[in-house]
Coordinates of C-alpha atoms in Angstrom, one line a residue:
X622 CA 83.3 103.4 112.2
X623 CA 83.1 100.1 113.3
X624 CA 83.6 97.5 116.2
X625 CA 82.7 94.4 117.5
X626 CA 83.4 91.9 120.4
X627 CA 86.9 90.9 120.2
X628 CA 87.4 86.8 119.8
X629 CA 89.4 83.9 118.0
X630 CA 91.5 85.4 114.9
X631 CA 92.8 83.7 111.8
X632 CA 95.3 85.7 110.2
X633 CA 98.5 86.2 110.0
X634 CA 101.3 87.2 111.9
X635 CA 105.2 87.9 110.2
X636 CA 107.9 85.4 111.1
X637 CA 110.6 88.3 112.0
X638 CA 112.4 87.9 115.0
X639 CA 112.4 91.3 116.5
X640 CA 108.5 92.0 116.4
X641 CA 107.0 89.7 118.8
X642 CA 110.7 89.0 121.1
X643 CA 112.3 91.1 123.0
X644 CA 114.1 94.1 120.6
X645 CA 115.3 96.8 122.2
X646 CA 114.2 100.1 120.4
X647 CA 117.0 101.9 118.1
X648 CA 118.2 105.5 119.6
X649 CA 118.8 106.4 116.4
X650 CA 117.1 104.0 114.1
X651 CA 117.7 103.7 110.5
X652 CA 114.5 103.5 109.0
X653 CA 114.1 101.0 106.2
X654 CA 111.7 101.1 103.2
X655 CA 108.6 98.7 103.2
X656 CA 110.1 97.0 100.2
X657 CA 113.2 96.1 102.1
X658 CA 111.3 95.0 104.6
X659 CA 108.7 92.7 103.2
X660 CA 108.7 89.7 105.6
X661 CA 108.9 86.4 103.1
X662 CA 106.0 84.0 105.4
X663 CA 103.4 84.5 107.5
X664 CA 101.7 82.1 110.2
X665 CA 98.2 81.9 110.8
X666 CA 96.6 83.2 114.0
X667 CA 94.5 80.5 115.6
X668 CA 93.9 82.4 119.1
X669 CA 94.1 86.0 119.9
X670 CA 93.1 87.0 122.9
X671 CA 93.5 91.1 124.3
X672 CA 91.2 90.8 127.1
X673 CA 88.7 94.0 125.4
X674 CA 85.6 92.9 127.1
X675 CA 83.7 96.1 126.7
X676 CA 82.0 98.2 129.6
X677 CA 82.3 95.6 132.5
X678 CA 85.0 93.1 133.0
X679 CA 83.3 89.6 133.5
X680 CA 86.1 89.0 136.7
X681 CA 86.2 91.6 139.4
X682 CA 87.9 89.2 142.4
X683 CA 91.0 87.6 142.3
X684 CA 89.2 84.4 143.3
X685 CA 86.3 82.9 144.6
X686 CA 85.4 80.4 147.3
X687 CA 86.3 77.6 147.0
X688 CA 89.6 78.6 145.5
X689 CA 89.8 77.4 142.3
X690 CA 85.7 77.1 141.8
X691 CA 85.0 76.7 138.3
X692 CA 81.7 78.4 138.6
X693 CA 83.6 81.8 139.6
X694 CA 86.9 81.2 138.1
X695 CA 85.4 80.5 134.7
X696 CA 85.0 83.4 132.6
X697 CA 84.1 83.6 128.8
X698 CA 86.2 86.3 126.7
X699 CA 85.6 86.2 123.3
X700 CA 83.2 83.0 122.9
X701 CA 86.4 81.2 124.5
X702 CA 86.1 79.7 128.2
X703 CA 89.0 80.2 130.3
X704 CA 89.9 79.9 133.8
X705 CA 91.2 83.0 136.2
X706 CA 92.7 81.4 139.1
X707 CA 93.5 84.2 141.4
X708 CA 93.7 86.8 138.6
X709 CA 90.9 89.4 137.2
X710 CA 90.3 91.1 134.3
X711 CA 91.5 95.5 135.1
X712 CA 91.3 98.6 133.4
X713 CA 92.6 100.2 136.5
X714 CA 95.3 103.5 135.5
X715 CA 97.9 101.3 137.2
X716 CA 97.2 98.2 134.9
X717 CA 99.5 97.4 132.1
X718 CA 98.0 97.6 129.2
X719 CA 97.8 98.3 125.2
X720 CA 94.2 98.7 125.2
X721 CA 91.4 99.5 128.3
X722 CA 91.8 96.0 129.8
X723 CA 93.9 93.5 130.7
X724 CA 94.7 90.2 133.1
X725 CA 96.0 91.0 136.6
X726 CA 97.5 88.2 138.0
X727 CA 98.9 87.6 142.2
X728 CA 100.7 85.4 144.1
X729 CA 100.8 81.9 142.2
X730 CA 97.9 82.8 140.0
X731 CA 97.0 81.4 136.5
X732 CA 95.5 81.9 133.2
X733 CA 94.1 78.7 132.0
X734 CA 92.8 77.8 128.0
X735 CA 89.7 75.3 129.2
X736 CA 89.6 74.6 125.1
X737 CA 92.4 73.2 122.6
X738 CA 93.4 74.7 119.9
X739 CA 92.8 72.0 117.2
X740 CA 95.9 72.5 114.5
X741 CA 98.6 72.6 116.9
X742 CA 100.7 75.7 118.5
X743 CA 104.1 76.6 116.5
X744 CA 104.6 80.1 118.9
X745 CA 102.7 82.1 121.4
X746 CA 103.3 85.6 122.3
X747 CA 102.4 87.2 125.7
X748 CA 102.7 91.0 126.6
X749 CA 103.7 91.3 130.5
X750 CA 105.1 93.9 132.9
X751 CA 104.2 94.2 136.8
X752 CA 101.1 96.4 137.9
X753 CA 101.6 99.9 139.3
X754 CA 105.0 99.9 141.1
X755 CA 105.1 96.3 142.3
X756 CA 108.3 94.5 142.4
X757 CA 109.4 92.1 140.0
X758 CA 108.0 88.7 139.7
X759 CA 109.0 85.7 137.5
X760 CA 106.6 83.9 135.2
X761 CA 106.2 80.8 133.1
X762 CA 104.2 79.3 129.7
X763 CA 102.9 75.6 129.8
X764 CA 101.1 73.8 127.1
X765 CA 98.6 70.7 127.6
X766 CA 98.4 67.8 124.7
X767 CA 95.9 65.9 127.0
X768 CA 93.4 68.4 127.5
X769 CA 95.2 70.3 130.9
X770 CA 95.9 66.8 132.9
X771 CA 99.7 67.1 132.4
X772 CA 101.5 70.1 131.7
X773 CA 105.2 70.9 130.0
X774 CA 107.0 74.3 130.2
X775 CA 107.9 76.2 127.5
X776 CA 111.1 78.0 127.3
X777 CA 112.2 79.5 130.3
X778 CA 110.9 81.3 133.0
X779 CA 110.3 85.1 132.5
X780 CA 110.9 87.8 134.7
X781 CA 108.4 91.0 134.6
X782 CA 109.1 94.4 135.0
X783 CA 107.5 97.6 134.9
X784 CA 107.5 98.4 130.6
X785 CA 104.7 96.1 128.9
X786 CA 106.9 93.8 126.7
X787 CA 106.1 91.1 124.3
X788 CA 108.0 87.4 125.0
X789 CA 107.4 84.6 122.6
X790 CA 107.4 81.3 122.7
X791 CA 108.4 78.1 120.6
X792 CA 106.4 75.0 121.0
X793 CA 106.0 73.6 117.8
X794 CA 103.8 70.9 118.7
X795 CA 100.8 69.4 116.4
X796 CA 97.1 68.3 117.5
X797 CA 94.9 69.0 120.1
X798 CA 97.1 71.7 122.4
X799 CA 96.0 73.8 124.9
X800 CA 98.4 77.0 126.9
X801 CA 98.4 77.9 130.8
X802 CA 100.1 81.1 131.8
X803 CA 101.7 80.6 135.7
X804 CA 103.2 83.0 138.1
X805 CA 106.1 81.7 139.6
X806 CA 106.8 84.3 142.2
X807 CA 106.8 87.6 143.7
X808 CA 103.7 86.8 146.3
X809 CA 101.4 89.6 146.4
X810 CA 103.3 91.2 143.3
X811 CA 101.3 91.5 140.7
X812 CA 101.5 91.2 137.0
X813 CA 99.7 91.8 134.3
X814 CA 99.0 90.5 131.3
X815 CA 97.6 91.3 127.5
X816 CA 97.7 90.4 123.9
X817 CA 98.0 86.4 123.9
X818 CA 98.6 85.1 120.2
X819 CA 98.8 82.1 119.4
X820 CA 100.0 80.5 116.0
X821 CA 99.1 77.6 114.3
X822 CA 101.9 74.9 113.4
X823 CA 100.6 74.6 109.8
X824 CA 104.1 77.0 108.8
X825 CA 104.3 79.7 107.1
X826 CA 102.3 80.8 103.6
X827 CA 104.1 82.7 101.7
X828 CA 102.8 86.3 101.2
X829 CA 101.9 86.8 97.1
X830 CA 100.6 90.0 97.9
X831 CA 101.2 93.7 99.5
X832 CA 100.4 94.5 103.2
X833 CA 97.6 97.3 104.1
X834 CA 97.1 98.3 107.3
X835 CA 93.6 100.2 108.4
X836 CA 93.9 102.6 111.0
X837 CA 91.3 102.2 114.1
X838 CA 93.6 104.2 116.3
X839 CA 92.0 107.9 115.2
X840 CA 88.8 107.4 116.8
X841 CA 87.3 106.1 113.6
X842 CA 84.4 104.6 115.0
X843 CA 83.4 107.4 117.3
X844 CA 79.4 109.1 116.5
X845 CA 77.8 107.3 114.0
X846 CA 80.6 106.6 111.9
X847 CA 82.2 103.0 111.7
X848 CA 85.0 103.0 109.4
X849 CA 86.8 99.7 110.1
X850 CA 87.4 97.3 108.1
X851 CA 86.4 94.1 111.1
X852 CA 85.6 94.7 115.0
X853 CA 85.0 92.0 117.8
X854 CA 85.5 94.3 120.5
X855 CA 83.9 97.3 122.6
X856 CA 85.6 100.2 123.6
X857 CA 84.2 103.9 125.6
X858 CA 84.7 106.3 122.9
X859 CA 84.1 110.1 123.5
X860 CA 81.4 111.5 121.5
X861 CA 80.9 115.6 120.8
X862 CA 78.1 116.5 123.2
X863 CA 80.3 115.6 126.1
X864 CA 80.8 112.3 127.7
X865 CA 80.8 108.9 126.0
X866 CA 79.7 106.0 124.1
X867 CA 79.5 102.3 123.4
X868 CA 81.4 101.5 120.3
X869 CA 82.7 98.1 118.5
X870 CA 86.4 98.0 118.4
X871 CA 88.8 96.7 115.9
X872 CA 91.7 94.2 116.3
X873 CA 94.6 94.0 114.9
X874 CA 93.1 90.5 112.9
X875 CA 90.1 90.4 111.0
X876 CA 88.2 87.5 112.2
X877 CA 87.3 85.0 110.9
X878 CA 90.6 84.4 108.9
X879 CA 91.2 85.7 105.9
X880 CA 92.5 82.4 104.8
X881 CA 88.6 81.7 104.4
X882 CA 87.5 84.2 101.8
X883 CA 87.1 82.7 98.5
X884 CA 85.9 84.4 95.5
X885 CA 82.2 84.5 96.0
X886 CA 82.5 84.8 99.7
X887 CA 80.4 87.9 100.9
X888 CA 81.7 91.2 102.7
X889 CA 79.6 90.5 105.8
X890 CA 82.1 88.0 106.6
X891 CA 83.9 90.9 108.8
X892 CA 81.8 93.4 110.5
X893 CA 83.0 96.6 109.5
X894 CA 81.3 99.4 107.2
X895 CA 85.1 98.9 105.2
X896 CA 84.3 95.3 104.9
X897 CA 84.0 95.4 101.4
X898 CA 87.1 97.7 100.6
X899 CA 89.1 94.3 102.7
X900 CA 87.6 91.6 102.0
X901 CA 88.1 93.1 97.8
X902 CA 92.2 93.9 98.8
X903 CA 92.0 89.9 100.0
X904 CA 89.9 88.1 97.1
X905 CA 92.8 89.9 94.6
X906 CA 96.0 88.3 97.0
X907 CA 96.5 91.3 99.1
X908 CA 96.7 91.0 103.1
X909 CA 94.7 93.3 105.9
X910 CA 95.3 94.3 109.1
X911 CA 93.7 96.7 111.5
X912 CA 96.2 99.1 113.9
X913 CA 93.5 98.8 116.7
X914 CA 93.0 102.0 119.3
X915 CA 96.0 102.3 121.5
X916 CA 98.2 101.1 118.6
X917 CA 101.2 102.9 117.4
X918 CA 101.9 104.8 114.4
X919 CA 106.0 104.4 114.1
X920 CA 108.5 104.0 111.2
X921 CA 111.5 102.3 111.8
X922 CA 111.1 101.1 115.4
X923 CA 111.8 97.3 115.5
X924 CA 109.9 96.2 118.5
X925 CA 106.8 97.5 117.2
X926 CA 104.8 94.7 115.3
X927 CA 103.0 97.1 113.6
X928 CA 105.3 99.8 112.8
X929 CA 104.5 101.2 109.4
X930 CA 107.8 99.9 107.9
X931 CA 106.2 96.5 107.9
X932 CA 103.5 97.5 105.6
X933 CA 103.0 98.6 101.6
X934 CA 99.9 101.2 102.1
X935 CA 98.6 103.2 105.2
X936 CA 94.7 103.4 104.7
X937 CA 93.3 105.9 107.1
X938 CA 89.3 107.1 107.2
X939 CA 88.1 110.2 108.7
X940 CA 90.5 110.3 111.8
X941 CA 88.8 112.4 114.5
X942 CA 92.2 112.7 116.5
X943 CA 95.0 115.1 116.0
X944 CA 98.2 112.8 114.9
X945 CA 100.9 113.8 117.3
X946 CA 104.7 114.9 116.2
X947 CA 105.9 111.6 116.2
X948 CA 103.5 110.5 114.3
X949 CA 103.6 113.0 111.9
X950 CA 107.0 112.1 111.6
X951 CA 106.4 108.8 111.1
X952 CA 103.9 109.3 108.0
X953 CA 105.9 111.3 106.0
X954 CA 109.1 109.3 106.3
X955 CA 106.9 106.2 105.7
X956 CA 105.8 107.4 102.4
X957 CA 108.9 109.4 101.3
X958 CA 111.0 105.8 101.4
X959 CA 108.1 104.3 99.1
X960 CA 104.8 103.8 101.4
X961 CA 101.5 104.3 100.0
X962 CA 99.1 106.4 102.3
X963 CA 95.6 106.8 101.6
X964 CA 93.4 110.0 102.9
X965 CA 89.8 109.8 103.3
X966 CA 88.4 113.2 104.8
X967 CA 84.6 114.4 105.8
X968 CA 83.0 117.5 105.4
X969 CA 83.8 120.6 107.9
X970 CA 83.2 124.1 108.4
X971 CA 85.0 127.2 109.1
X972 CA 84.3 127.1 112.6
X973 CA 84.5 123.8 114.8
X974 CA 81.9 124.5 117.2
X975 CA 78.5 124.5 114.7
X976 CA 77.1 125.2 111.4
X977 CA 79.7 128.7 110.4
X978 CA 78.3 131.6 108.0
X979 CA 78.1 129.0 104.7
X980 CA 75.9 126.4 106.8
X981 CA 78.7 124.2 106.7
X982 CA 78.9 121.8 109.6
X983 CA 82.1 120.1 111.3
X984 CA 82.4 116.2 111.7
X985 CA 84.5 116.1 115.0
X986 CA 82.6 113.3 116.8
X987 CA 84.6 113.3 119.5
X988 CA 84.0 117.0 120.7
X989 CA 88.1 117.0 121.1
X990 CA 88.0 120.2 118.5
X991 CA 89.1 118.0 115.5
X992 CA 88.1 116.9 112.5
X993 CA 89.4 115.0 109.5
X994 CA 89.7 118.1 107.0
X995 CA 91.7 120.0 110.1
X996 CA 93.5 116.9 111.1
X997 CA 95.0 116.1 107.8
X998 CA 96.0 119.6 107.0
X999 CA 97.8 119.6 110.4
X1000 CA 99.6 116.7 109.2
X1001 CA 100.6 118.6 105.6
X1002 CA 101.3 121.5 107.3
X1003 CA 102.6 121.1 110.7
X1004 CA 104.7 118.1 110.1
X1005 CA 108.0 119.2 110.9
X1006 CA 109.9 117.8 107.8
X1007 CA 107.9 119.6 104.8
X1008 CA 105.1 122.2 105.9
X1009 CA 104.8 123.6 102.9
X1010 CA 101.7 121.5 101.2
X1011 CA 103.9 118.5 100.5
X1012 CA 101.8 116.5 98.5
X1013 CA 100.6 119.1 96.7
X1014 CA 97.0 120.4 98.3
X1015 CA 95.2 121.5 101.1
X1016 CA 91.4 119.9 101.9
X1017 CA 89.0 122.8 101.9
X1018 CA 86.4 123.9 105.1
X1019 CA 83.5 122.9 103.2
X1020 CA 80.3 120.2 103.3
X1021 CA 78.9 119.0 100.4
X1022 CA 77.0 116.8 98.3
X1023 CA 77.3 115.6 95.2
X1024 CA 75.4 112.9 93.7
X1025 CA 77.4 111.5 91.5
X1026 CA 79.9 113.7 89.5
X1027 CA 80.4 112.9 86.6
X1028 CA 83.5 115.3 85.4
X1029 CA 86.5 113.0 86.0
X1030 CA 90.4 113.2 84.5
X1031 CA 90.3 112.4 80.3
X1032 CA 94.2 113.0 80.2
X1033 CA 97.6 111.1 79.5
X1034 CA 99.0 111.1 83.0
X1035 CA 99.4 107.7 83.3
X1036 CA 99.4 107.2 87.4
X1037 CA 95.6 109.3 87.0
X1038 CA 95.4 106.7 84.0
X1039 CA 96.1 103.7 86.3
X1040 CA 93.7 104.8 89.2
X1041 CA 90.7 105.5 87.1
X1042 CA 90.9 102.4 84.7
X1043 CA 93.0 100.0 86.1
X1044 CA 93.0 95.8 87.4
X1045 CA 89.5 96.8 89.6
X1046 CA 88.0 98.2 86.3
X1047 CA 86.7 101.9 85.5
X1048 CA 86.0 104.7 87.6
X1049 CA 84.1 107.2 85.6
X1050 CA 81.3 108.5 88.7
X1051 CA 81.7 109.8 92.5
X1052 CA 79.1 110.7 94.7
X1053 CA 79.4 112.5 98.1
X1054 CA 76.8 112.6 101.4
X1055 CA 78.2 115.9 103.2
X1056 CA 82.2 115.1 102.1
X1057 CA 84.9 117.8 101.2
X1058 CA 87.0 118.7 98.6
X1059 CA 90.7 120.1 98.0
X1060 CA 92.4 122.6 96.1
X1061 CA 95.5 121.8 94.8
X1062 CA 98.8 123.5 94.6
X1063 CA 101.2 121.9 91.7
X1064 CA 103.8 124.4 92.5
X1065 CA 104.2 123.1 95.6
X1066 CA 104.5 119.7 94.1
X1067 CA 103.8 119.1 90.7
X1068 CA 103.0 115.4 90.9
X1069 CA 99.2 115.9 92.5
X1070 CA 96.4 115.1 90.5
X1071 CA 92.7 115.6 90.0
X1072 CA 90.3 113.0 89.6
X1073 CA 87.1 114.1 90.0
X1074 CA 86.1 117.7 90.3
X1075 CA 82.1 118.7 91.4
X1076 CA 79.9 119.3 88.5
X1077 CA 80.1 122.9 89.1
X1078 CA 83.7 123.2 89.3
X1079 CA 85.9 123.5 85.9
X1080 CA 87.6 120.3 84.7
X1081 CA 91.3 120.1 85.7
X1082 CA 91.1 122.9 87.8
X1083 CA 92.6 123.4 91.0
X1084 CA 89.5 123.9 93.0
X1085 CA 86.5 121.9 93.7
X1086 CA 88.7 118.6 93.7
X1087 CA 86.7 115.5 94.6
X1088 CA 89.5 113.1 94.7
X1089 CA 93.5 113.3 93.8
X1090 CA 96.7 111.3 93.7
X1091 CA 99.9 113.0 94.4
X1092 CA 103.3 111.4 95.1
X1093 CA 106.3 112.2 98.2
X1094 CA 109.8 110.8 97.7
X1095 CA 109.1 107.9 96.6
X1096 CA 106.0 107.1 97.7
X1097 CA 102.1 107.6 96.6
X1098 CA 99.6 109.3 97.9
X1099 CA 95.4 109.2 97.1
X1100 CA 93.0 111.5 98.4
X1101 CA 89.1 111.3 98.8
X1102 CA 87.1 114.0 100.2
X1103 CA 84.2 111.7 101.9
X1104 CA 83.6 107.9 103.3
X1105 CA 80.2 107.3 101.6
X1106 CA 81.9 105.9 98.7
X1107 CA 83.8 103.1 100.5
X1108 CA 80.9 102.8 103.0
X1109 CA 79.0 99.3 102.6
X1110 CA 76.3 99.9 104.7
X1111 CA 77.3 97.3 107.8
X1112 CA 79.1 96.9 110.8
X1113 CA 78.4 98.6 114.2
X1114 CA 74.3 98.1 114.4
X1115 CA 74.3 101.5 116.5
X1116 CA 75.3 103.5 113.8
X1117 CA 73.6 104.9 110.8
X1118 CA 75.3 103.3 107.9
X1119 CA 74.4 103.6 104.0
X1120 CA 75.6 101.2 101.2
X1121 CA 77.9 103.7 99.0
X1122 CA 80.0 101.3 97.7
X1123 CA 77.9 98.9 95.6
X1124 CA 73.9 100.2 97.0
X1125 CA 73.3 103.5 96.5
X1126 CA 69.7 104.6 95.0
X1127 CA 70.2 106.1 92.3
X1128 CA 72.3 103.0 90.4
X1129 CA 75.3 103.7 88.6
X1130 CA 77.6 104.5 92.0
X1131 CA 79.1 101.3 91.2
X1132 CA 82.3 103.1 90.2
X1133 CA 83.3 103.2 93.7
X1134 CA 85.0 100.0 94.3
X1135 CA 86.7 100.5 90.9
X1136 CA 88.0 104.0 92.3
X1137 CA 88.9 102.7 95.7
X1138 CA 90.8 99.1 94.7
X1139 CA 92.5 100.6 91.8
X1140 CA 94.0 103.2 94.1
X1141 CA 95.1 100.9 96.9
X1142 CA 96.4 98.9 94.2
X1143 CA 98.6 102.0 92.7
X1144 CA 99.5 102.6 95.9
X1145 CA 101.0 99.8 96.3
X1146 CA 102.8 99.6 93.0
X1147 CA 100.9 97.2 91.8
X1148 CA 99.8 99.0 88.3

């Protein structure tokens, strides 16, 4: 599990006018398929900024003296210099918020960009809502083309409440531009501020591939695991022997942009220990994105840029939190109107608190009383639309090793076909470092399907199932019992990271990107 510092992102962002503005959220929403859905251009991200600064905001004080001094006004967040004119940087319970900080700003305060972005602004997006129980206050966006000596307004002014909503703005102006955030009124009021995007004017680029979104919103990167696919943030994560730790946090956009990876470019271009799975989807015309922590899992909710509707496959790895209803919910409807969702577990045991009878251990990191194995049969069993093993299996309180296996699916079924010898080549070994494995159930849905089965377990069985495929409605579901086969050894320098995806001593692992691309490609309907 992995994170980093958050900074300037390049990716992109869909043109569709109720993500980023104003939508008010359906009562009763009709939830569409990802395919009816696809958004037809993107724009690239130039400037993201969510204020995640780690373990110690770099503003405490509204403002220094002199007011206005640039030596105590100026603050760096993300390798970027900006200026805090009577504003901080909070992580206070009453601050607004979609992640553990944000900008606090009083009276006339301001948020100043002391850099231009250098290929133009076509839109910017703001989150804002007032702080604690303050009153109302108004608000307005200016942009700079002479490097913050004159200053034009954008839009119209914008009146804060107490919900964190998302406004966006349309500049559309090329060159050398720069952005100042200004509160208008309200005096002491304050508001607060979060998630600044800002888009390029180079227009939109046309999306040739499918959309697959990582979850970082399960605690992912808590312990020693770092299973993100980029990170340029810090976040306090809970870890199992009580209290907490340090970790890198994802963003919503890899950085740098995506736009830069080119057929030879390496996965250490994003710092994740799933680099290598993304940077893959991308070099083969696919597009990433991260739901970072605090994110949402939702289907069919409009004013959520991320809800799942706007996205082919759901890859998740070894979450270490409980999904709630909603979310629950949210999965299965996503993938029974056509979404692909892909399960990575860990190894467990019986009992959650230590090694059980077997010597089997539990991987909940996060000492909540979780793991993956129990969290994804809560979601298969406890979903409150089909509780009855809907896709077909049940992952199995065990911890093993295997190293590789080499008994893998020799029939005709043409989607296990696909998956073990398609586009990303052929998948014929998978190893495991303490992983799990399922048992499946066809007569609870006929459609799963064995991969790989441990050398010791019978060939097409039901038991001892290494990794499956399965499908819901009509979407597609893969299952893998452990994250050393997609791990690629970086990200988070804190954590104890091995290369299982291309490294592993002894050769011939090499099987796993095969296995893991041809899979996200199936999952997407690609083959």
């Amino acid at each position: 599990m992995l994170r980093t510092p958050f900074r300037i992102i390049l990716l992109m962002s869909v043109v569709s006018a109720c993500l980023f503005v104003g939508c008010k959220k359906n009562v009763n929403p009709v939830a569409p398929t990802p395919e009816s859905i696809r958004r037809a251009s993107t724009e690239t991200v130039t400037l993201s900024e969510d204020f995640e600064v780690g373990a110690t905001s770099p503003k405490t004080a509204y403002d220094v003296s002199p007011a206005g001094s640039s030596s105590g006004d100026n603050v760096t967040l993300h390798s970027n210099s900006w200026n805090l004119y009577d504003a901080l940087v909070g992580n206070l319970a009453a601050d607004l918020k979609s992640g553990s900080w944000s900008a606090r700003v009083r009276n006339t305060g301001r948020i100043t960009m002391l850099f231009n972005v250098t290929t133009g602004i076509s839109t910017v997006s703001v989150a804002h809502g007032t702080y604690g129980s303050d009153a109302a206050s108004t608000w307005g966006l200016y942009y700079s083309t002479d490097n913050g000596t004159t200053w034009t307004q954008s839009g119209t002014t914008i009146t804060s409440t107490a919900t964190l909503t998302t406004q966006t703005f349309t500049i559309n102006v090329s060159g050398n531009v720069r952005i100042e955030i200004r509160k208008l009124s309200g005096g002491t009021n304050r508001i607060n501020f979060d998630n600044i995007v800002v888009n390029d004017y180079g227009g939109g680029t046309p999306i040739t591939g499918k959309k697959f979104l990582f979850d970082a919103s399960k605690r992912e990167n808590a312990g020693s695991a770092d299973w993100q696919i980029d990170a340029d943030g810090t976040e306090s994560v809970p870890i199992y022997t009580g209290g907490s730790t340090t970790e890198t946090a994802a963003q919503r956009y890899p950085t740098p942009s995506y736009t830069g990876i080119t057929a030879t470019t390496a996965e250490t271009y994003w710092k994740g220990a799933m680099s290598s799975w993304a940077v893959e989807l991308v070099k083969r015309g696919q597009y990433v994105e991260s739901l970072p922590n605090g994110g949402a899992i939702t289907y069919g909710n409009a004013s959520n840029p991320q809800d799942l509707s706007n996205y082919d496959v759901f890859v998740v790895i070894e979450p270490n939190k409980l999904f709630t209803a909603a979310e629950k919910t949210a999965i299965m409807n996503f993938v029974n109107a056509g979404g692909g969702l892909m399960m990575v577990a860990d190894h467990t045991g019986q009992n959650i608190g230590g090694a059980d009878a077997n010597g089997y251990n539990p991987s909940d990191r996060d000492g909540d009383g979780y793991d993956s194995p129990r969290i994804w049969n809560d979601l298969m069993s406890n979903n409150g639309i089909n509780n009855n093993k809907p896709f077909g299996f049940v992952v199995d309180s065990v911890d093993i090793s295997e190293g590789p296996s080499t008994k893998v699916y020799t029939g005709s079924n043409t989607n296990a076909t696909a998956v073990l010898g398609g586009l990303a080549g052929t998948a014929s070994k998978l190893a495991f470092y303490n992983g799990t494995t399922a048992t499946l159930y066809p007569a609870s849905n006929a459609n799963v399907q064995g991969l790989f089965w441990r050398n010791s377990a019978t060939l097409n069985g039901s038991t001892g199932v290494m990794a499956l495929l399965s499908t819901y409605g009509t979407g597609r579901v893969v299952f893998v019992g452990d994250s050393s086969p997609s791990d690629d050894g970086t990200g988070d320098t804190n954590d104890n990271l091995h290369n299982g995806w291309s490294g592993d001593v002894p050769s011939g692992y090499t099987s796993h990107p095969a296995l893991h691309l041809n899979a996200s490609l199936w999952l997407a309907k690609l083959q």
